[in-house]
mmCIF file of C-alpha atoms and ligand atoms in Angstrom:
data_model
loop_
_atom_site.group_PDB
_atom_site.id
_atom_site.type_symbol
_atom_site.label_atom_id
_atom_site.label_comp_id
_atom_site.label_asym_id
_atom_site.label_seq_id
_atom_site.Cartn_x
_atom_site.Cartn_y
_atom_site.Cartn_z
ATOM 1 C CA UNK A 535 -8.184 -66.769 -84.441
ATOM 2 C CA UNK A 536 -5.537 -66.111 -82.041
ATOM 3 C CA UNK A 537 -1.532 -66.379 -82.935
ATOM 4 C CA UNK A 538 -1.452 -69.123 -80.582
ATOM 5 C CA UNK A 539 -4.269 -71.464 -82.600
ATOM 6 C CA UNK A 540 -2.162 -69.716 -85.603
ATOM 7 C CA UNK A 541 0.793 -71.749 -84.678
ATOM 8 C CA UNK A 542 -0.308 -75.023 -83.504
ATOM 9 C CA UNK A 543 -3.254 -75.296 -86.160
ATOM 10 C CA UNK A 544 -5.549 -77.250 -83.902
ATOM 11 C CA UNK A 545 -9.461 -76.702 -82.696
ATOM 12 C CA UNK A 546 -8.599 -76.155 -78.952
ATOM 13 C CA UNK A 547 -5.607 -73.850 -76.780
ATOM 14 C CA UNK A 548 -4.949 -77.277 -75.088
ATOM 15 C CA UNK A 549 -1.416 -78.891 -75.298
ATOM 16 C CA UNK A 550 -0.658 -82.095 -74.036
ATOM 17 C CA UNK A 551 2.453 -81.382 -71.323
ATOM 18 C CA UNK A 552 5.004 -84.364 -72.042
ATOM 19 C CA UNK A 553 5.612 -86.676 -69.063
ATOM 20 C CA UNK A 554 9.322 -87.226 -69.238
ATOM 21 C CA UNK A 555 9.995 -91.140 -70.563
ATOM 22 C CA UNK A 556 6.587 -92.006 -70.766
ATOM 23 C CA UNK A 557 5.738 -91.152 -74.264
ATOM 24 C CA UNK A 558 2.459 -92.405 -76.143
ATOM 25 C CA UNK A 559 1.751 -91.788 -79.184
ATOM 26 C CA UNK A 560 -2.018 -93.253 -78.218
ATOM 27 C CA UNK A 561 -1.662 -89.902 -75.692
ATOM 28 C CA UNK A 562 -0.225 -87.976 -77.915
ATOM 29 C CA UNK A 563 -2.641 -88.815 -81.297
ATOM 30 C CA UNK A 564 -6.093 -88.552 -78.699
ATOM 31 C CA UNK A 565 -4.973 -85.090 -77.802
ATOM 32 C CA UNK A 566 -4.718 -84.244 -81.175
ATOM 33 C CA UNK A 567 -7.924 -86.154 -82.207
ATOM 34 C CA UNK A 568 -9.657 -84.375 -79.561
ATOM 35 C CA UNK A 569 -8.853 -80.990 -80.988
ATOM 36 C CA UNK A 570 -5.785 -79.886 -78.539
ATOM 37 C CA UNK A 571 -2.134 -80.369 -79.459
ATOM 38 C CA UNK A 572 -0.239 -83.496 -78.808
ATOM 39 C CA UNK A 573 3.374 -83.611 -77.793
ATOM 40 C CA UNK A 574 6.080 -86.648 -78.098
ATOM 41 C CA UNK A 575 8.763 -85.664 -75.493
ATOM 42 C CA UNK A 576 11.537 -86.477 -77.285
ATOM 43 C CA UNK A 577 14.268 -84.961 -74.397
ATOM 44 C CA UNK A 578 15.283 -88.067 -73.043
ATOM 45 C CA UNK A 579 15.397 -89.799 -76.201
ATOM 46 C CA UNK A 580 19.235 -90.820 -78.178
ATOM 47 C CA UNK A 581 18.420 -92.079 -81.206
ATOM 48 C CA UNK A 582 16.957 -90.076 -84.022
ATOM 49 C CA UNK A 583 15.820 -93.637 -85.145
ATOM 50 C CA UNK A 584 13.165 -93.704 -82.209
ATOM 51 C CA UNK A 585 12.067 -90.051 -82.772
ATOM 52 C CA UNK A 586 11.668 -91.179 -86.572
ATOM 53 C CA UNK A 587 9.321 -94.416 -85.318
ATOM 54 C CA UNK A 588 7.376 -92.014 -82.346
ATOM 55 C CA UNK A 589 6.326 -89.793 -85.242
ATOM 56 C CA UNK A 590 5.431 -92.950 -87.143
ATOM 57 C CA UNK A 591 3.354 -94.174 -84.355
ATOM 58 C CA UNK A 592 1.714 -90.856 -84.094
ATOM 59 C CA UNK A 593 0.683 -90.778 -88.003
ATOM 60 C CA UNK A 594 -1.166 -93.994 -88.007
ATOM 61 C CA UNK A 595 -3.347 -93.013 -85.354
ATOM 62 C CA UNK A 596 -4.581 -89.340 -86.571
ATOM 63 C CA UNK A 597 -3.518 -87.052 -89.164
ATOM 64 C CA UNK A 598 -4.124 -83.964 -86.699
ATOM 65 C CA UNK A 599 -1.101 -81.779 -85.993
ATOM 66 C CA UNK A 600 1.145 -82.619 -83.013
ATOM 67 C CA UNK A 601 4.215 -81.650 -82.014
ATOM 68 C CA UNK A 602 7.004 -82.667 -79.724
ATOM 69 C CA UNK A 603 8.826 -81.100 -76.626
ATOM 70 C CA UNK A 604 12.655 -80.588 -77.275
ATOM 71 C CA UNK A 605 15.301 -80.971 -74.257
ATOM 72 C CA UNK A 606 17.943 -78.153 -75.391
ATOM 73 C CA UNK A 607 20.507 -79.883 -72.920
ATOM 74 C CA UNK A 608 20.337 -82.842 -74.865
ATOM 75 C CA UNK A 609 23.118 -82.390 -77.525
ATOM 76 C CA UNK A 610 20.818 -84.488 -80.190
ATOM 77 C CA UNK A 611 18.468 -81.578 -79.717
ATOM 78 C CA UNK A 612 18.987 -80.104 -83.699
ATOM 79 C CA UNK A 613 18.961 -83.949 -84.971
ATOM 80 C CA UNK A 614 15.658 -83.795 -83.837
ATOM 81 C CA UNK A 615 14.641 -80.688 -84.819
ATOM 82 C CA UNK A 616 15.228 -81.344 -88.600
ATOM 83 C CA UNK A 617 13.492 -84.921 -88.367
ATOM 84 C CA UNK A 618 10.566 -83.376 -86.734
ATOM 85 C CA UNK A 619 10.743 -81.019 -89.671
ATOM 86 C CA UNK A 620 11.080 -83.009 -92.585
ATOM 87 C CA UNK A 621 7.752 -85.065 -90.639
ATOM 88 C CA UNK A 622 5.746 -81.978 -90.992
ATOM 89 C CA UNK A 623 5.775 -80.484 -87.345
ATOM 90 C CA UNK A 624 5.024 -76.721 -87.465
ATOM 91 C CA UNK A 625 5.632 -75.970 -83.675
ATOM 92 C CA UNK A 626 7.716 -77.257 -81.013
ATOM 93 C CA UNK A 627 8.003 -76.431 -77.680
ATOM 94 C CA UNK A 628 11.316 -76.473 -76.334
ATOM 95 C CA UNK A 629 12.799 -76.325 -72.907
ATOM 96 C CA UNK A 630 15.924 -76.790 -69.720
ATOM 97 C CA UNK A 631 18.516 -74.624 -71.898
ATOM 98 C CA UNK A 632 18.793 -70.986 -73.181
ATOM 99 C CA UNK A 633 16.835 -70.721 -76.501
ATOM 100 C CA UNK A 634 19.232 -68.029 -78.554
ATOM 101 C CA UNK A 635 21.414 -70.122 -80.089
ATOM 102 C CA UNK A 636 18.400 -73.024 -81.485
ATOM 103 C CA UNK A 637 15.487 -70.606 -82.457
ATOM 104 C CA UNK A 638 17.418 -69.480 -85.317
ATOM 105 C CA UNK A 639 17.616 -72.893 -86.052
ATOM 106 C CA UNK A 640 14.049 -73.669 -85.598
ATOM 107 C CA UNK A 641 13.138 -70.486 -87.740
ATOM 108 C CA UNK A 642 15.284 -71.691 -90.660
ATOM 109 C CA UNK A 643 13.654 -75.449 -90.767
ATOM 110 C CA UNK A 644 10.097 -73.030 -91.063
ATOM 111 C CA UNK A 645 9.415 -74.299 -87.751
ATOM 112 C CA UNK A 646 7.718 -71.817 -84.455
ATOM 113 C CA UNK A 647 8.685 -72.441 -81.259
ATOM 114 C CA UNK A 648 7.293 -72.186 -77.525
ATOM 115 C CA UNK A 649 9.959 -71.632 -74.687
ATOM 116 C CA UNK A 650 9.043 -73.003 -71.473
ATOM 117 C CA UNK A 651 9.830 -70.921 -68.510
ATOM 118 C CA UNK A 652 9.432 -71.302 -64.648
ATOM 119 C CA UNK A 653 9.993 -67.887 -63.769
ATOM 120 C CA UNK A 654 9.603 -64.331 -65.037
ATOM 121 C CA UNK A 655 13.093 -62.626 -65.442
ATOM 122 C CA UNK A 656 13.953 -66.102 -67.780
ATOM 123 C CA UNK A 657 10.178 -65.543 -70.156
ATOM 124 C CA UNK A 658 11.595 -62.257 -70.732
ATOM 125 C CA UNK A 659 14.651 -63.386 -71.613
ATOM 126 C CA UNK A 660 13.007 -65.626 -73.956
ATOM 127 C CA UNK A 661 11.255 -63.263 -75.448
ATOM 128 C CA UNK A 662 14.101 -61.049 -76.150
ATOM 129 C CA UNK A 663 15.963 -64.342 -77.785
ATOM 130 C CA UNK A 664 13.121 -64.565 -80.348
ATOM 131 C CA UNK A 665 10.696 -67.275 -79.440
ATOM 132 C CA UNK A 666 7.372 -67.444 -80.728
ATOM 133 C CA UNK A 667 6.045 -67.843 -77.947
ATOM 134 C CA UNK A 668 6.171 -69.021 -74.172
ATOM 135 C CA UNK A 669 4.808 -71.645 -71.740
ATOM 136 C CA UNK A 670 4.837 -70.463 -68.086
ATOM 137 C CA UNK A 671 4.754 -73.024 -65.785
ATOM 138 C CA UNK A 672 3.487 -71.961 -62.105
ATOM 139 C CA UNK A 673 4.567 -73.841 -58.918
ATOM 140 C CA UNK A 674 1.989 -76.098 -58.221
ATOM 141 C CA UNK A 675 2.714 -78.024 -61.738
ATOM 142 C CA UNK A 676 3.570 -81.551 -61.769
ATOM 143 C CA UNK A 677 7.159 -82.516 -63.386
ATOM 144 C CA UNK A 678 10.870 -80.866 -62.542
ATOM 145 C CA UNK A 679 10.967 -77.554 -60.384
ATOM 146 C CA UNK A 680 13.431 -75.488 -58.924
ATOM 147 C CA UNK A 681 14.237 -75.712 -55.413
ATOM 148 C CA UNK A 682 14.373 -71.936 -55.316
ATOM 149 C CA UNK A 683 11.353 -69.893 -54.483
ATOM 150 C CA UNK A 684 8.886 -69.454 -57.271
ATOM 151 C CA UNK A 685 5.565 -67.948 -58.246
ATOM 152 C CA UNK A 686 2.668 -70.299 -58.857
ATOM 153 C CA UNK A 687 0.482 -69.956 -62.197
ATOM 154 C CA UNK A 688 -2.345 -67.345 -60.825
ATOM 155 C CA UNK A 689 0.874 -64.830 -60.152
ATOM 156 C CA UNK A 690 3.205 -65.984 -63.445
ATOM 157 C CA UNK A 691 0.981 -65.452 -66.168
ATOM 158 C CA UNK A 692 -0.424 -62.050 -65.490
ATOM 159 C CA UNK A 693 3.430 -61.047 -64.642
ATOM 160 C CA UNK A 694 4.926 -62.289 -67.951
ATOM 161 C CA UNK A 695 1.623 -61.224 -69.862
ATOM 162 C CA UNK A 696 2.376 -57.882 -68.595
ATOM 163 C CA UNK A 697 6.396 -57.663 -69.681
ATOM 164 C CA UNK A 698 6.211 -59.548 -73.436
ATOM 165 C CA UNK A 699 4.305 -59.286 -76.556
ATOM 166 C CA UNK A 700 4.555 -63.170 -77.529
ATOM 167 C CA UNK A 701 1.659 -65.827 -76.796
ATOM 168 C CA UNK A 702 1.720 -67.296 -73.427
ATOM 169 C CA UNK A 703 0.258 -70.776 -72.417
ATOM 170 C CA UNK A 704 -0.134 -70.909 -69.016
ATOM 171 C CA UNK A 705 0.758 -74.703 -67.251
ATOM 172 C CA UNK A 706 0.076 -75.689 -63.234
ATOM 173 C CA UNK A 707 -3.087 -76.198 -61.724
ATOM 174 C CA UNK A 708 -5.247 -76.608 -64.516
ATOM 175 C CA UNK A 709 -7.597 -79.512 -64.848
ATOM 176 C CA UNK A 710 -11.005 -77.920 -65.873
ATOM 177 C CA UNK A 711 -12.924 -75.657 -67.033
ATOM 178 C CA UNK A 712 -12.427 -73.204 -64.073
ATOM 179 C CA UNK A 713 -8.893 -73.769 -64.748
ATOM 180 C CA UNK A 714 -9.100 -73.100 -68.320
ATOM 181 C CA UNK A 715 -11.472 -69.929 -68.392
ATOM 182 C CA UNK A 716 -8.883 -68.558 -64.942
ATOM 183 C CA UNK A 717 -5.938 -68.819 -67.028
ATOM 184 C CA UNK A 718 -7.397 -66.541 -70.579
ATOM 185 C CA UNK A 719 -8.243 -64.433 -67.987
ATOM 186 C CA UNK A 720 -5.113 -63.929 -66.476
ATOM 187 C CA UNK A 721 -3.690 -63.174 -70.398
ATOM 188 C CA UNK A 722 -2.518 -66.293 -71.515
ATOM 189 C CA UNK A 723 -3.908 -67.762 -75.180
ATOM 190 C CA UNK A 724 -4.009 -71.272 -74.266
ATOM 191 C CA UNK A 725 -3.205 -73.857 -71.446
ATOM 192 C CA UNK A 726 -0.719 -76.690 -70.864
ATOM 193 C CA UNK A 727 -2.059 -79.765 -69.122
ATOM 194 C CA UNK A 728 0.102 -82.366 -67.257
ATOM 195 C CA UNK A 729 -1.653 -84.145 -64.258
ATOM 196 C CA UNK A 730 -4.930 -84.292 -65.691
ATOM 197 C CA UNK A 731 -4.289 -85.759 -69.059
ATOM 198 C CA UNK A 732 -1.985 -88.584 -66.809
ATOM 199 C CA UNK A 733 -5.323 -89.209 -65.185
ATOM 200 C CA UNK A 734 -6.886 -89.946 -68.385
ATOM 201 C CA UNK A 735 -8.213 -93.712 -69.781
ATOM 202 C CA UNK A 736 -5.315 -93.092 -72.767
ATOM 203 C CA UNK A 737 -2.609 -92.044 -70.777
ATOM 204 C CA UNK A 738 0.697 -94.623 -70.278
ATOM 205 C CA UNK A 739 0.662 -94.150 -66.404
ATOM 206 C CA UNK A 740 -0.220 -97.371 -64.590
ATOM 207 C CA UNK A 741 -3.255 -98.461 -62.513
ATOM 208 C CA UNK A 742 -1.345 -97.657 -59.150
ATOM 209 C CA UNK A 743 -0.110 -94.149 -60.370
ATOM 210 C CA UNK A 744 -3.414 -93.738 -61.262
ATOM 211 C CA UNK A 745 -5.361 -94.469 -58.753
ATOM 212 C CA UNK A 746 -2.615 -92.574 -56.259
ATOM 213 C CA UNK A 747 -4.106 -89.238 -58.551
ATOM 214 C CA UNK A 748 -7.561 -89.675 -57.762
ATOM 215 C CA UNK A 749 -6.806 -90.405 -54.245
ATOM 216 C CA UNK A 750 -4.313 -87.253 -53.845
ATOM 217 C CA UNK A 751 -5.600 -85.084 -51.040
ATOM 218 C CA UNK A 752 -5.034 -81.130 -50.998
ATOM 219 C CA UNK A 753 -1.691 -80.975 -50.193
ATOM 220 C CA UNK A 754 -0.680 -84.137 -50.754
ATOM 221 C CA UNK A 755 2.499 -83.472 -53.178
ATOM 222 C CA UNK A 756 5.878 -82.518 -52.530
ATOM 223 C CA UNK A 757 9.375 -81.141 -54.095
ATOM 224 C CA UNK A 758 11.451 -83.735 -53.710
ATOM 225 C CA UNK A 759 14.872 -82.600 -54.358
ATOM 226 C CA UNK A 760 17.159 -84.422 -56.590
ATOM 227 C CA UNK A 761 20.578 -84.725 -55.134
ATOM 228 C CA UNK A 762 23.411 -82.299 -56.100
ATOM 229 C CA UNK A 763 21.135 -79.988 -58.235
ATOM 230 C CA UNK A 764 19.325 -77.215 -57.976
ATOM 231 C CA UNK A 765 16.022 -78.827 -58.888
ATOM 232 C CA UNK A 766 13.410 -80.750 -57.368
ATOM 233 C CA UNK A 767 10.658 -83.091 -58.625
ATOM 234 C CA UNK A 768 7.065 -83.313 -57.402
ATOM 235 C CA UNK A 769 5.262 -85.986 -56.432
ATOM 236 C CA UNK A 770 2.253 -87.572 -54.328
ATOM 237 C CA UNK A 771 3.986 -87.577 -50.706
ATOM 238 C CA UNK A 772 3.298 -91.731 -49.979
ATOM 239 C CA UNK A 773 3.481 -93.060 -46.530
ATOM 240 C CA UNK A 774 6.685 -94.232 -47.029
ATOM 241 C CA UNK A 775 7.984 -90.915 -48.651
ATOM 242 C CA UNK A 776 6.908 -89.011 -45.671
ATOM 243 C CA UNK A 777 8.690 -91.478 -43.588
ATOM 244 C CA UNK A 778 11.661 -90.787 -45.498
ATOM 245 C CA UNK A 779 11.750 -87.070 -45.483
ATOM 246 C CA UNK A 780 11.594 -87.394 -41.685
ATOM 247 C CA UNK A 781 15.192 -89.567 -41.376
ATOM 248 C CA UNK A 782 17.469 -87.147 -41.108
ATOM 249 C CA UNK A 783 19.808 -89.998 -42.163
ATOM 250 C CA UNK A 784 17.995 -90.485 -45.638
ATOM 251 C CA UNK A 785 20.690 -88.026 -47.511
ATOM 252 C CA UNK A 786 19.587 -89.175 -51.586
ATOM 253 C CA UNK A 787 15.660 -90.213 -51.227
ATOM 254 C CA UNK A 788 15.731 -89.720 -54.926
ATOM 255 C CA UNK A 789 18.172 -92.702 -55.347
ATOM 256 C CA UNK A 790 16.249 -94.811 -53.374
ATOM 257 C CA UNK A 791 12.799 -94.342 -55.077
ATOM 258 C CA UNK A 792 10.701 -96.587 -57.630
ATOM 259 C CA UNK A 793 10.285 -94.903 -60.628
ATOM 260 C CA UNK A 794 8.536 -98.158 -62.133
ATOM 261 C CA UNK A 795 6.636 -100.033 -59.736
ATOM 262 C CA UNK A 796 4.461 -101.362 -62.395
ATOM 263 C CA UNK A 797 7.088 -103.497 -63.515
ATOM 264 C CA UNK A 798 9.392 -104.843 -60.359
ATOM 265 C CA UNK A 799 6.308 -104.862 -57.977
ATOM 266 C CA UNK A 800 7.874 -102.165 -55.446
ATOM 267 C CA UNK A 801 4.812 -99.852 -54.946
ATOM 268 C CA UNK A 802 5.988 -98.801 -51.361
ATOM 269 C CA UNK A 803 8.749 -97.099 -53.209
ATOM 270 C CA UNK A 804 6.636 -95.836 -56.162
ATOM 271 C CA UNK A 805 7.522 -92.354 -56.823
ATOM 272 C CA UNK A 806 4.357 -91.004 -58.429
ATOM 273 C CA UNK A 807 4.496 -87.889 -60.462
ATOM 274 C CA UNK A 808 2.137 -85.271 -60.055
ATOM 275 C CA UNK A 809 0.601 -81.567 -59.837
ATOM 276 C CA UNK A 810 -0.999 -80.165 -56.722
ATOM 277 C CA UNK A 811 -4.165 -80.271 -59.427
ATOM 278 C CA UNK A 812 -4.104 -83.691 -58.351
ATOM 279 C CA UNK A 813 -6.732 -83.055 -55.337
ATOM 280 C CA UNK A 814 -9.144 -81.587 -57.718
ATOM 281 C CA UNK A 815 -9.006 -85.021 -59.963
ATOM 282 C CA UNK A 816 -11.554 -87.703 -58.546
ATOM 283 C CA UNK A 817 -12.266 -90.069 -62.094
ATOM 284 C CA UNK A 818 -9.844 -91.139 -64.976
ATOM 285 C CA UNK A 819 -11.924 -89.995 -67.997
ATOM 286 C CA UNK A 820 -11.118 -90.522 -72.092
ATOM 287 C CA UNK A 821 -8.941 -87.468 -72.830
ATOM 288 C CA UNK A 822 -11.803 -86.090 -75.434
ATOM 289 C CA UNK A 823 -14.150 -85.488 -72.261
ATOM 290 C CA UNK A 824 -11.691 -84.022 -70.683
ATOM 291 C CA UNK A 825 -11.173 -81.642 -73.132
ATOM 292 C CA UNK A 826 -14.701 -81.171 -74.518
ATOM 293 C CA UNK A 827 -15.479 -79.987 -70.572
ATOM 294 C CA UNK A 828 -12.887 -78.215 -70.479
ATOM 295 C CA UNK A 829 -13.153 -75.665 -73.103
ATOM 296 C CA UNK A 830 -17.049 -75.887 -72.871
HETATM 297 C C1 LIG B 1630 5.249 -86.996 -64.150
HETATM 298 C C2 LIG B 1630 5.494 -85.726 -64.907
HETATM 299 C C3 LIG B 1630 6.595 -85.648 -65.780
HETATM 300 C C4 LIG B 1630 6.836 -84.465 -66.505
HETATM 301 N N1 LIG B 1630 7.875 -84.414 -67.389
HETATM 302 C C5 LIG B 1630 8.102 -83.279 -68.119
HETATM 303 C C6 LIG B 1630 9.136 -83.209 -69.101
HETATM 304 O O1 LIG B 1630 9.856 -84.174 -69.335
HETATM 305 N N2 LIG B 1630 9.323 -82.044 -69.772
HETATM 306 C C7 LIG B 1630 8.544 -80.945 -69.534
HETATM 307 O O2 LIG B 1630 8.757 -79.892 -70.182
HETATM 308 N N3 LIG B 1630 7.529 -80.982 -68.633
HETATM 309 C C8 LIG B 1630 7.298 -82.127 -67.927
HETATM 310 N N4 LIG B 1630 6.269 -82.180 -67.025
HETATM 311 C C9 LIG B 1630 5.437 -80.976 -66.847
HETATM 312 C C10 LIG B 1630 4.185 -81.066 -67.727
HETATM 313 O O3 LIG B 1630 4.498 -81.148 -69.074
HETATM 314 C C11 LIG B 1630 3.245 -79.868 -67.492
HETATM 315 O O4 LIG B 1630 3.869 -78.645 -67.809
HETATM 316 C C12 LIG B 1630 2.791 -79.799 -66.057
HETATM 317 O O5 LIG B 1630 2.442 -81.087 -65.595
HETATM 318 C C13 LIG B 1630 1.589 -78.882 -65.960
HETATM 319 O O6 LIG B 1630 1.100 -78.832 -64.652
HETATM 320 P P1 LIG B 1630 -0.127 -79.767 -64.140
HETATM 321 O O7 LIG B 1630 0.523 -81.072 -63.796
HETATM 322 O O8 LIG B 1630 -0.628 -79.034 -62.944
HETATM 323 O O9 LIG B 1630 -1.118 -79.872 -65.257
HETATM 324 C C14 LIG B 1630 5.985 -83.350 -66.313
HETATM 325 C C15 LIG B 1630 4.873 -83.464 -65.457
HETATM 326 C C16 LIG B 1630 4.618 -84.618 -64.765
HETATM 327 C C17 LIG B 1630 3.402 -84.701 -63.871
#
């Protein structure tokens, strides 16, 4: 068995990436049913009260191990860590913050942890700071990027595979079994999976968002940068987005977008999250197919 099964105590390598505010715990518990490894995204979260009733949630559907995703900017980060703990989480992964200070932390509450990196000088870093392990997240992933240059997964892995000794997940671009069997081959132990799992009949996303997936053409995702920072988001370049980008007197198109078009109705301004692994997705499919076919 590899350290990385080790840690998360599932069937499969396969961890659910979290999406930001959209947490499930119908997502979350199918991964886990399916034999991968579920993850609440508790970043974006305040209360310890709600992490306490997501883990609830998550228990009546499957007694399977999951974990959650921890925010290290947020400054209820080690709140969370204990009540994850005390709930009976074994592994965490944790990320947007250095990890030296909180892996102690995480080691005390007889917890492992995966750090997730964007680039290779920081997974070293990591490394060096004690994490159990890493997840490297290549360019073409869905979710928050830098606006810097950066490598994308089929470069990442095999670089941070060859400078540290911990078990690497490799996240971006993976949505099948090509993906899957590409990235043990370039070193890493397991895979995160993002777009493909939003694409799925259990995931929180709505109709639109997913039927703007299955329609995403190669190429058809952007970084959009978010104003004032150094980071970016990506997502399926609409009509109107494209527009956008082209007014030079746009200055904030982040400000102006829709992140919940579900619920006012504004799907011109829907700002729909998403991997450049979008292209390759043409169905929405229960998230145990996806995964059976993917490690098959
Ligand atoms: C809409 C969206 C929101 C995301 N939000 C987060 C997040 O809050 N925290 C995080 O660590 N990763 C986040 N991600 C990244 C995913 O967890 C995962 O690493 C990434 O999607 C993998 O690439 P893929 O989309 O090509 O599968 C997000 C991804 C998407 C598509």
């Amino acid at each position: 068995m590899s350290k990385l099964l080790e840690m998360l105590g599932c069937r499969y390598p396969v961890i659910q990436g979290p999406i930001g505010m959209f947490n499930s715990p119908e997502m979350v518990a199918a991964v886990s049913e399916a034999g991968g490894y579920g993850l609440l995204a508790v970043g974006f979260i305040n209360e310890g009260d709600t992490v306490r009733r997501l883990i609830d949630d998550v228990r009546k559907l499957t007694d399977k191990p999951f974990g959650a995703n921890v925010v290290l900017l947020n400054p209820s980060s080690g709140e969370f860590l204990k009540i994850l703990a005390d709930a009976g989480v074994k592994t965490v992964t944790t990320s947007v913050g250095s990890p030296r200070d909180i892996y102690p932390v995480i080691h005390d509450l007889g917890m492992k942890g995966l750090h997730v990196v964007l680039a290779a000088a920081h997974a070293i870093s990591a490394a060096k700071a004690g994490v159990d392990g890493l997840v490297v997240v290549g360019s073409e992933a869905g979710g928050l990027r830098t606006t810097g240059s950066e490598s994308s997964t089929m470069v990442l892995v095999p670089l941070v595979a060859d400078a540290v000794d911990v078990p690497i997940v490799a996240a971006g671009g993976i949505a099948d079994s090509r993906g899957y069997r590409a990235a043990l081959a370039l070193g890493a132990q397991g895979v995160q999976i993002g777009t493909r799992f939003l694409a799925s009949e259990e995931s929180p996303a709505g109709a639109a968002w997913k039927k703007a997936i299955m329609e995403c053409a190669d190429g058809g995702t952007g970084l959009i940068p978010l104003e004032d920072t150094r980071m970016a988001q990506r997502l399926i370049i609409t009509p109107w987005i494209k527009e956008k980008l082209a007014d030079p007197s746009v200055k904030n198109l982040t400000a102006l977008l829709e992140r919940n078009p579900e619920a006012t109705g504004n799907f011109e301004r829907a700002a729909f999250g998403c991997g450049q692994v979008g292209a390759l997705i043409k169905d929405i499919k229960p998230i145990a197919k996806i995964i059976s076919e993917m490690v098959s």
